[in-house]
mmCIF file of C-alpha atoms (C1' of nucleotides) in Angstrom:
data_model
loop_
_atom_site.group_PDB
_atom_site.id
_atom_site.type_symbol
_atom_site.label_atom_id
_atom_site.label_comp_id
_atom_site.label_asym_id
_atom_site.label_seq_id
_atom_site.Cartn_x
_atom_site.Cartn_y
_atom_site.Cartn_z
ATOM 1 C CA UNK A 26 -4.602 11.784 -25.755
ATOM 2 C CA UNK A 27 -0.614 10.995 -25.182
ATOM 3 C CA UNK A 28 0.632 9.108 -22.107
ATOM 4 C CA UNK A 29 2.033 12.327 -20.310
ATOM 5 C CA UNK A 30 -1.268 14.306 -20.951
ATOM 6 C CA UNK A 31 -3.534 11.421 -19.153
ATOM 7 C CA UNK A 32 -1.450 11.443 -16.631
ATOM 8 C CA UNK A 33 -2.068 15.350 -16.219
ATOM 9 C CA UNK A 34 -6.022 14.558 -16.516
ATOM 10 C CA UNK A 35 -5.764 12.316 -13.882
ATOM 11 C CA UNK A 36 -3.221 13.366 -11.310
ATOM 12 C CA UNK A 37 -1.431 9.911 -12.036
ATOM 13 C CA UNK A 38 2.250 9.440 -11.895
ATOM 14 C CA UNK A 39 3.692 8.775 -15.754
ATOM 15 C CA UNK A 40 4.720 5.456 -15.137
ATOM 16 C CA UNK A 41 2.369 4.397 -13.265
ATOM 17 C CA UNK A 42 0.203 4.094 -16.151
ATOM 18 C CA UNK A 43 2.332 1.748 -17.838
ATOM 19 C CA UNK A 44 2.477 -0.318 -14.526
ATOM 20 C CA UNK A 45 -1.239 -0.583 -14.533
ATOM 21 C CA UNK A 46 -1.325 -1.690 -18.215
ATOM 22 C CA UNK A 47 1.296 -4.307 -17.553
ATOM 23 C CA UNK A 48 -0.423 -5.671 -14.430
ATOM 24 C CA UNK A 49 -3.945 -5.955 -16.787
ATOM 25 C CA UNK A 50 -5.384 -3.173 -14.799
ATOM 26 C CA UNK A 51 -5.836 -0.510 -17.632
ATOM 27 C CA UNK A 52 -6.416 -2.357 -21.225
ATOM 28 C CA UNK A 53 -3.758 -1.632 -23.977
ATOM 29 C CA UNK A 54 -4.553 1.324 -25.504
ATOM 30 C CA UNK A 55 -4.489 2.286 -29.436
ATOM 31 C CA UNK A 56 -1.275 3.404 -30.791
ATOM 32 C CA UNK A 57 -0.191 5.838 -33.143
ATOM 33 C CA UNK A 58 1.570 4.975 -36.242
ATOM 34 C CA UNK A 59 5.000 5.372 -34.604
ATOM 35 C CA UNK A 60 4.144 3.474 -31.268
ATOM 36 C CA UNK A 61 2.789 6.827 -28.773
ATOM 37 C CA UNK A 62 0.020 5.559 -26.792
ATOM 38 C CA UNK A 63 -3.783 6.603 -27.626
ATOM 39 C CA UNK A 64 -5.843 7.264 -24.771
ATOM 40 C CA UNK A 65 -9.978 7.546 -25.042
ATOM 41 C CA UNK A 66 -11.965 9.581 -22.208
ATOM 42 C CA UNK A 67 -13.107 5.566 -21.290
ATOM 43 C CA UNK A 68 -9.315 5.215 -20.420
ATOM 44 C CA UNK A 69 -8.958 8.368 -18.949
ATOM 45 C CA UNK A 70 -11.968 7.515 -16.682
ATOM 46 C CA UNK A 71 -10.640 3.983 -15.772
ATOM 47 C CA UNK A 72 -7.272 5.079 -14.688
ATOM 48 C CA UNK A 73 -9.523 8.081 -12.385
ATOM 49 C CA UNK A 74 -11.381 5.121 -11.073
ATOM 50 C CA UNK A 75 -8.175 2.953 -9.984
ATOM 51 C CA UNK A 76 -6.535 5.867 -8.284
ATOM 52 C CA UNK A 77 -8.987 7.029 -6.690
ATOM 53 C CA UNK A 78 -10.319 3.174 -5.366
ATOM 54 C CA UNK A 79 -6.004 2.887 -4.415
ATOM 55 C CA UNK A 80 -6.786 6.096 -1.853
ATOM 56 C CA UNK A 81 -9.941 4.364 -0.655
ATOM 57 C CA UNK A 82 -7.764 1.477 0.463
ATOM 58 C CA UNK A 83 -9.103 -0.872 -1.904
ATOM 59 C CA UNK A 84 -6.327 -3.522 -3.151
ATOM 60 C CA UNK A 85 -4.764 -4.101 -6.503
ATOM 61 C CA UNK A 86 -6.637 -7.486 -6.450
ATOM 62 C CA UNK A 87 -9.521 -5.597 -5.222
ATOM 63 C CA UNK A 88 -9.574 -3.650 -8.172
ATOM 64 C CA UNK A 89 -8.978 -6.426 -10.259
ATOM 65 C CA UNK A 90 -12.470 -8.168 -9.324
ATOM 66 C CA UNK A 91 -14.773 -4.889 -9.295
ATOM 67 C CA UNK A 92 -13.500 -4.255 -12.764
ATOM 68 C CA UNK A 93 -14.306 -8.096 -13.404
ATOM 69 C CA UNK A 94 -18.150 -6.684 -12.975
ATOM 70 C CA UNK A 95 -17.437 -3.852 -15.427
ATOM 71 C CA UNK A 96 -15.230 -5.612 -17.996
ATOM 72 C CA UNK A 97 -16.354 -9.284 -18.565
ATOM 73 C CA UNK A 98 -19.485 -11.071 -19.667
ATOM 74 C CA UNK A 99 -18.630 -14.588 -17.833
ATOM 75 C CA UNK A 100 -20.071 -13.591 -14.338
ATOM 76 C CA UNK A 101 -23.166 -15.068 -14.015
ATOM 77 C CA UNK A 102 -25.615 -13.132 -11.200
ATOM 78 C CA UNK A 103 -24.576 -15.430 -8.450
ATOM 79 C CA UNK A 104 -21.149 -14.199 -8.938
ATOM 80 C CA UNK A 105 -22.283 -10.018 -9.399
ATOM 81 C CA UNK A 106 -24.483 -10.679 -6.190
ATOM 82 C CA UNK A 107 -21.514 -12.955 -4.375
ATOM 83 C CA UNK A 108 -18.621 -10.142 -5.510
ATOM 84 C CA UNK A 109 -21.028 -7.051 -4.764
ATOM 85 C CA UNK A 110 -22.364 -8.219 -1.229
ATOM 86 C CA UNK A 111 -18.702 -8.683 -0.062
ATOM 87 C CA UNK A 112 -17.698 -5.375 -1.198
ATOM 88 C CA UNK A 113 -20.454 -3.181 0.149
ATOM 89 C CA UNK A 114 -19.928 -5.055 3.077
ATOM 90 C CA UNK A 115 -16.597 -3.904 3.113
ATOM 91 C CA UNK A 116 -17.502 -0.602 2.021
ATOM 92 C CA UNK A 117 -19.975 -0.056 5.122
ATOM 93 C CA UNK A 118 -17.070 -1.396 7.254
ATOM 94 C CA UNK A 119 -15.222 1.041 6.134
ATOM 95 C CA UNK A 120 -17.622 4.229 6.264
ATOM 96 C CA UNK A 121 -18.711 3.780 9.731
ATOM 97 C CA UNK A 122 -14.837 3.736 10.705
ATOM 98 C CA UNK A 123 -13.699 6.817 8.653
ATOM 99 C CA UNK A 124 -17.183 8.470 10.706
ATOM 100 C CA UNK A 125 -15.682 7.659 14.121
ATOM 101 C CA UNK A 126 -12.514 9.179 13.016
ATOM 102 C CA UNK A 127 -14.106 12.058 11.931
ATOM 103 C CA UNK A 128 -16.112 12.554 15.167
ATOM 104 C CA UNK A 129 -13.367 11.881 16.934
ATOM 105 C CA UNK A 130 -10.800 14.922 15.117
ATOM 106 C CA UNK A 131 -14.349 17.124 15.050
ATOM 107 C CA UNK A 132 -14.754 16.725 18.802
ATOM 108 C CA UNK A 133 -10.737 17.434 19.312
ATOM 109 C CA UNK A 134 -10.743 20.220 16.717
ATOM 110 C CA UNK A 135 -14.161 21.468 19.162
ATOM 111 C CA UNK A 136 -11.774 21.638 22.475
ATOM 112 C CA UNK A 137 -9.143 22.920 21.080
ATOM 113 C CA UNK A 138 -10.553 26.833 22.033
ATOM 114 C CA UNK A 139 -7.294 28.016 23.329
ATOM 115 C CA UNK A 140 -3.456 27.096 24.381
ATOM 116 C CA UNK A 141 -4.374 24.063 25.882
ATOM 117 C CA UNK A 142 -4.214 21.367 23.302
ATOM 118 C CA UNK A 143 -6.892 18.230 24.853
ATOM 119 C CA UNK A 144 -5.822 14.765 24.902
ATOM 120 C CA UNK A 145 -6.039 12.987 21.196
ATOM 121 C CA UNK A 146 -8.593 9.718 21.457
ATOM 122 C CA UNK A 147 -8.019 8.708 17.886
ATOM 123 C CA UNK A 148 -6.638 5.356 18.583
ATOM 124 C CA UNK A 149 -9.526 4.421 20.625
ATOM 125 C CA UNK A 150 -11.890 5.855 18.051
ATOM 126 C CA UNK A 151 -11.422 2.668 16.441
ATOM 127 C CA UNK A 152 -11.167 -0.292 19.239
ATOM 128 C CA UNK A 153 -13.677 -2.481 20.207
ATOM 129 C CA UNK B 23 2.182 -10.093 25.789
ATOM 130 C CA UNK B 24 4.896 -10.732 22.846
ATOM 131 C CA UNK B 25 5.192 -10.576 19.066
ATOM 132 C CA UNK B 26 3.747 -13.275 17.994
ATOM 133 C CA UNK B 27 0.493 -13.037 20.496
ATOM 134 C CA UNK B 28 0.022 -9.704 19.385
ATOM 135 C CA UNK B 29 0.428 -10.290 16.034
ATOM 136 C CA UNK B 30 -2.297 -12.732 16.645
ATOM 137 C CA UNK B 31 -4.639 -10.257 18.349
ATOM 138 C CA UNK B 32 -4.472 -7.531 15.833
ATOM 139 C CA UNK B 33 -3.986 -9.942 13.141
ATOM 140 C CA UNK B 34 -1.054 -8.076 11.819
ATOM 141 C CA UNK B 35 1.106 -10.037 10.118
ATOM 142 C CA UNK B 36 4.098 -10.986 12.958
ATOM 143 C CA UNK B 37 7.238 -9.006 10.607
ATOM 144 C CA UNK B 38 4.689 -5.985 9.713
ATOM 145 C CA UNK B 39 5.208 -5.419 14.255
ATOM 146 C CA UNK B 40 8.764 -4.971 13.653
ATOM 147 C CA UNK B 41 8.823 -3.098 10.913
ATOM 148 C CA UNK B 42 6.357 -0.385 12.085
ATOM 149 C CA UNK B 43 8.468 -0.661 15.113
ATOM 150 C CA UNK B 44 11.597 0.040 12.421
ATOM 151 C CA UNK B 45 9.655 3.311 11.263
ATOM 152 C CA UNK B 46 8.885 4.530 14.355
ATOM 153 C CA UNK B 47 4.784 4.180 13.918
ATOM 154 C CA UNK B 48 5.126 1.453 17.063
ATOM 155 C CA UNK B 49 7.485 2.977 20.187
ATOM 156 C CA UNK B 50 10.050 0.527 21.348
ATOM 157 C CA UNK B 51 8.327 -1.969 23.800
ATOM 158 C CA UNK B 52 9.391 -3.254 26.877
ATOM 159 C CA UNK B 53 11.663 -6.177 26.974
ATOM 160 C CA UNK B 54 11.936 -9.638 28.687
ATOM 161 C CA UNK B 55 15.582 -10.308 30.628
ATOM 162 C CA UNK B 56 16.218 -12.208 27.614
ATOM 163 C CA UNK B 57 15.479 -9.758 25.507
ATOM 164 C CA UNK B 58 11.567 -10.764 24.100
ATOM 165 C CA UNK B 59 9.522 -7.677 23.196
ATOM 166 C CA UNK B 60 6.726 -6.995 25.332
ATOM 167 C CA UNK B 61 3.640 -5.523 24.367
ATOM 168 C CA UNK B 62 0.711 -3.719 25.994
ATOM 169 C CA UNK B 63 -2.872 -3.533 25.671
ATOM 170 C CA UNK B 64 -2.125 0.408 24.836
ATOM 171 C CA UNK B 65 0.756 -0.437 22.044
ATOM 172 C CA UNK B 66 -2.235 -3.517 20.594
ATOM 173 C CA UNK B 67 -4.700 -0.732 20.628
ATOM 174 C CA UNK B 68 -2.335 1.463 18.431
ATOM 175 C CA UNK B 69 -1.268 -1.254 16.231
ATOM 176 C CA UNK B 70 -5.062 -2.490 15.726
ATOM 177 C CA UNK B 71 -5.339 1.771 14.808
ATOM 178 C CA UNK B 72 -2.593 1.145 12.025
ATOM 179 C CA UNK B 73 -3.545 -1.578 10.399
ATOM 180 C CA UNK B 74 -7.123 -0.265 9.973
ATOM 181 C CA UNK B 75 -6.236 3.370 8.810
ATOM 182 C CA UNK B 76 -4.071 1.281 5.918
ATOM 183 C CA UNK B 77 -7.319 -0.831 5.151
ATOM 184 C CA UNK B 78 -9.061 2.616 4.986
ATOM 185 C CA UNK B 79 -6.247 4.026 2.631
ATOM 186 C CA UNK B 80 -4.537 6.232 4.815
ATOM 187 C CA UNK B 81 -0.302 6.595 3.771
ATOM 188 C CA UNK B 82 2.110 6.013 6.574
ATOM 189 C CA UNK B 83 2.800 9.454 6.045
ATOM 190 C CA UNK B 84 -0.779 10.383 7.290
ATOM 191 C CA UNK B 85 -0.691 8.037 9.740
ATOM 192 C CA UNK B 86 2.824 9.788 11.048
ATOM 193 C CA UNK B 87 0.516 13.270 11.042
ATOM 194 C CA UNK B 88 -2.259 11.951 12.845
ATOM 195 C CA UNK B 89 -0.394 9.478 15.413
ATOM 196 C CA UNK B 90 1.411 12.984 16.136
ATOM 197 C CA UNK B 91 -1.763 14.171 17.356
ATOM 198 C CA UNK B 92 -1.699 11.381 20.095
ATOM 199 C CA UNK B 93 1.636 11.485 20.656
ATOM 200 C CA UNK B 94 3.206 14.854 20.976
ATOM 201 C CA UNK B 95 2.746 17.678 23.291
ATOM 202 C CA UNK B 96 4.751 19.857 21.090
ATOM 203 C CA UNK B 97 1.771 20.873 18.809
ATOM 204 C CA UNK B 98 -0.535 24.093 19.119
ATOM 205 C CA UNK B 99 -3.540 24.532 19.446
ATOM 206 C CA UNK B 100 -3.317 25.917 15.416
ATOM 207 C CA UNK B 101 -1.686 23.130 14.271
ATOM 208 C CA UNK B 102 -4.515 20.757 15.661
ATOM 209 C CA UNK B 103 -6.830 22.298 14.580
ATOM 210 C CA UNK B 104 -4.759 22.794 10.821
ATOM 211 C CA UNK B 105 -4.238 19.059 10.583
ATOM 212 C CA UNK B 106 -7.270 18.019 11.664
ATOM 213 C CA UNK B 107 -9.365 20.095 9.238
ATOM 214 C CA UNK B 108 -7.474 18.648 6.971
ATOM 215 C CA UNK B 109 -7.555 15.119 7.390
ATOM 216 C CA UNK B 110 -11.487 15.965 8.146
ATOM 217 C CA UNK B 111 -11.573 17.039 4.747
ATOM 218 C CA UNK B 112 -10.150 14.102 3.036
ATOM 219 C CA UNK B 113 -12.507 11.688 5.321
ATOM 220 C CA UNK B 114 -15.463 13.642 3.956
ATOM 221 C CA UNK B 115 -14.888 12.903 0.741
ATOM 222 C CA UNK B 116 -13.690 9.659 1.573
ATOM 223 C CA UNK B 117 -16.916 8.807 2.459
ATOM 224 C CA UNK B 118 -18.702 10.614 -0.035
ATOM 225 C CA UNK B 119 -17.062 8.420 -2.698
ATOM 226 C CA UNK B 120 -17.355 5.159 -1.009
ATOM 227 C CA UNK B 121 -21.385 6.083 -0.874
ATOM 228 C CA UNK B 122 -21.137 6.526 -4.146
ATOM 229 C CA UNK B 123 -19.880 2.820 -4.675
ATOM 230 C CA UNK B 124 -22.073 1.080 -2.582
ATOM 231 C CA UNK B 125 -24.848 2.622 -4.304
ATOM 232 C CA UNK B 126 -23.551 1.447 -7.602
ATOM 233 C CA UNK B 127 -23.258 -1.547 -6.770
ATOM 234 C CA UNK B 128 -26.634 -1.957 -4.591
ATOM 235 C CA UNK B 129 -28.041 -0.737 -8.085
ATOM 236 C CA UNK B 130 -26.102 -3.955 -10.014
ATOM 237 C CA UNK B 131 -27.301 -5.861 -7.545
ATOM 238 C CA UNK B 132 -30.992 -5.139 -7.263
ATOM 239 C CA UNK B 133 -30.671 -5.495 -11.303
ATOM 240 C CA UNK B 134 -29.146 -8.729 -11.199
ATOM 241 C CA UNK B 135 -32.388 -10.657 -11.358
ATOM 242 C CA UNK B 136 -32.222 -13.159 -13.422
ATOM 243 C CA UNK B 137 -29.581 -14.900 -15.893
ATOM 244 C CA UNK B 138 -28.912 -11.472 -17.863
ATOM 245 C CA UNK B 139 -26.231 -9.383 -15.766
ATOM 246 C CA UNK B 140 -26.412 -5.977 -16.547
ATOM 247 C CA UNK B 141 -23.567 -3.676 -17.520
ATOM 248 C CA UNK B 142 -21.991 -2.506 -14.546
ATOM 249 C CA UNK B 143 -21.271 1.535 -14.137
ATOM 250 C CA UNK B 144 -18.881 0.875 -11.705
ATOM 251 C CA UNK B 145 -15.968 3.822 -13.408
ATOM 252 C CA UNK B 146 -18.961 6.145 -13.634
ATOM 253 C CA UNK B 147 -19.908 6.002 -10.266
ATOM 254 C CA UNK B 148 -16.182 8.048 -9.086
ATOM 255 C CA UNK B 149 -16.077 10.276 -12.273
ATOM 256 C CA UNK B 150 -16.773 13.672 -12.028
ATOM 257 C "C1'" DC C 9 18.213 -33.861 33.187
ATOM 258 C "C1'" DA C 10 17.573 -34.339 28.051
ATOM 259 C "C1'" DT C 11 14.720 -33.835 24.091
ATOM 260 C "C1'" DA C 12 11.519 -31.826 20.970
ATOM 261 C "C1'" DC C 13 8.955 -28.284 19.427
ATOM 262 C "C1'" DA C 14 7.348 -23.585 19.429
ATOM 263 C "C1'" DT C 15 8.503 -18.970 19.744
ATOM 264 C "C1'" DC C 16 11.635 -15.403 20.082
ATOM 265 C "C1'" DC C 17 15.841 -12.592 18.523
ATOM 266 C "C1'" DT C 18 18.475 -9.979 14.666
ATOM 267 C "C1'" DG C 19 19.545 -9.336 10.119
ATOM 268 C "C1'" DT C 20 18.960 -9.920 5.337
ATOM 269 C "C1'" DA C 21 16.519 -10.773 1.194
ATOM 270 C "C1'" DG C 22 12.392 -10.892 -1.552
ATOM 271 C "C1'" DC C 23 7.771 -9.386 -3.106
ATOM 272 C "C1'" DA C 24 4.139 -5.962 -4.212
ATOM 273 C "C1'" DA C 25 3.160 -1.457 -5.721
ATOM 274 C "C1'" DC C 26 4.751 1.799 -7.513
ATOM 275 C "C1'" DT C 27 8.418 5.525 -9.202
ATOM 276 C "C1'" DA C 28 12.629 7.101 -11.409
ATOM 277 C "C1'" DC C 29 16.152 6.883 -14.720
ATOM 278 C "C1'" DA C 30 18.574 6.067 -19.170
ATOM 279 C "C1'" DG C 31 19.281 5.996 -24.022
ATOM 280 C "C1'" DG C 32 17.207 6.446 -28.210
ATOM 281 C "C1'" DA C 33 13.091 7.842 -31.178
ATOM 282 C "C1'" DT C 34 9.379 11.029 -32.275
ATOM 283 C "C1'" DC C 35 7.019 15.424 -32.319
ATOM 284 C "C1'" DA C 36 6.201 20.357 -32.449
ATOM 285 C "C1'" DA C 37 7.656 25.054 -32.692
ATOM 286 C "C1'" DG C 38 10.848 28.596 -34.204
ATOM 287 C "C1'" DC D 7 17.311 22.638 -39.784
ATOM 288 C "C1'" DT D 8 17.724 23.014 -34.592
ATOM 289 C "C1'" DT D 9 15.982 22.726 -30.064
ATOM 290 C "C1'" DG D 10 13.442 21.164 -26.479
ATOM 291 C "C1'" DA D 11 9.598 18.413 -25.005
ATOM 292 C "C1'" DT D 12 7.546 14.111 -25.029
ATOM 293 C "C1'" DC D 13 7.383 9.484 -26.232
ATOM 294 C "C1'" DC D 14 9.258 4.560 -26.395
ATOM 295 C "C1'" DT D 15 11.291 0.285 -23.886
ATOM 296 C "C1'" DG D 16 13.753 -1.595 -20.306
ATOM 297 C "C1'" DT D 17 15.921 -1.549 -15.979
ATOM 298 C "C1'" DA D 18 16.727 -0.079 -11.378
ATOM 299 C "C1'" DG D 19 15.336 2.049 -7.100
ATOM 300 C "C1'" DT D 20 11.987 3.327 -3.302
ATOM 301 C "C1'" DT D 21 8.339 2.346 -0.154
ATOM 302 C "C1'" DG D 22 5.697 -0.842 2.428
ATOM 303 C "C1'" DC D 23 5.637 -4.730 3.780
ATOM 304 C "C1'" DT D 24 6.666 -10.077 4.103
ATOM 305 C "C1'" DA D 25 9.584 -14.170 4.299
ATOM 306 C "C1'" DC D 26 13.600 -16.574 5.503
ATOM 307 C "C1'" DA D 27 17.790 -18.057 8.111
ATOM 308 C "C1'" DG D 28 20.582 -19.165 11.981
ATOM 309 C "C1'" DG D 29 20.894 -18.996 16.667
ATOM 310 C "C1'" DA D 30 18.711 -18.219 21.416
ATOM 311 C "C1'" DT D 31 14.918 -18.829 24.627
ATOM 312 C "C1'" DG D 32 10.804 -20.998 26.599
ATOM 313 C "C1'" DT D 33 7.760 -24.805 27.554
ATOM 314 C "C1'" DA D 34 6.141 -29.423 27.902
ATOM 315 C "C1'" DT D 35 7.143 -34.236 28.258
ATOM 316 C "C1'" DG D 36 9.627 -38.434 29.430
#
DNA sequence: CATACATCCTGTAGCAACTACAGGATCAAG
DNA sequence: CTTGATCCTGTAGTTGCTACAGGATGTATG
């Protein structure tokens, strides 16, 4: 598939895909004879996998190591064990704080029976 | 306190104070006779808010929507509870996805037991 | 009091991460 | 063949920060 139809598949904007190719994110795909880029379903499942890790808050350079695990043989298991223990650690970090703020809009959204809107917590949902 | 301690506390970056200041995520602190911003323990509890809700992916836009929440006194009862299921939504599956990476890579990890790292389904784990 | 250094102010510029635009080439349908 | 859509490359602009500069303020020391 062209450029403009991966970017339908995937909800991505146009030129972002060529920004993600130039920054090594998304490999350089096949070309037809007059230049148009050729995307495979592995692309198309990449480029899912980058958005969707952007909305999760993960970093470009982020990204760049956890596809390091998919895309290279030089990581010995020290280094899959080193990378993935960081991340998850993250990861855990990260679901136990989108919980709180979940609790906290569920327990608003619960109070909220009639014109009298309740007092919003949300910023201490997340101090310690 | 000032800028540069609370930049310190929240371990913002010192600039990133102003500028959320700038786009009106921070209010306008208090000032010194000489002019030095002042913060409170309320505006480093907001700004620690912030900087997480980036880490966890949220846009400035969101963060506008559900700062407004705390903030304003001008919202129903229906638009609480509108924005909040919402934002409850996206959380959910938030979470469901980053589940769905930990366990990926717990999975690499528990596989990485020797010298011979295995492939890593990392893109699969998001694609639907 | 003077000095030195750290921190603050405002404003501007630069970087990262996209996103849009422009001019020309290619493609597909009528 | 024409027309309109899509593609190419390259450049510029937007958003979200981040860094820098010059001057002012604050603090500690001699």
């Amino acid at each position: 598939m062209k450029r403009g139809a991966l970017a339908k598949a995937t909800g991505s904007n146009i030129e972002t895909i060529r920004y993600y190719e130039k920054i090594g994110l998304l490999p350089e795909p096949e070309r037809t004879a007059s230049g148009h880029r050729l995307y495979s379903l592995d692309d198309e499942k990449r480029l899912k996998f980058i958005l969707r890790c952007r909305e999760l808050g993960f970093s470009i350079a982020e990204l760049r190591e956890l596809l390091g695990l998919v895309d290279t043989d030089d990581y010995t298991c020290g280094d899959v064990l080193a990378i993935s223990k960081q991340h998850t650690h993250d990861i855990e970090r990260k679901i136990a704080d989108l919980k709180r703020l979940k609790r906290t809009l569920d327990q608003m959204s619960a109070e909220c029976s009639g014109d009298a809107v309740p007092e919003c917590p949300l910023v201490d949902a997340l101090f310690e």
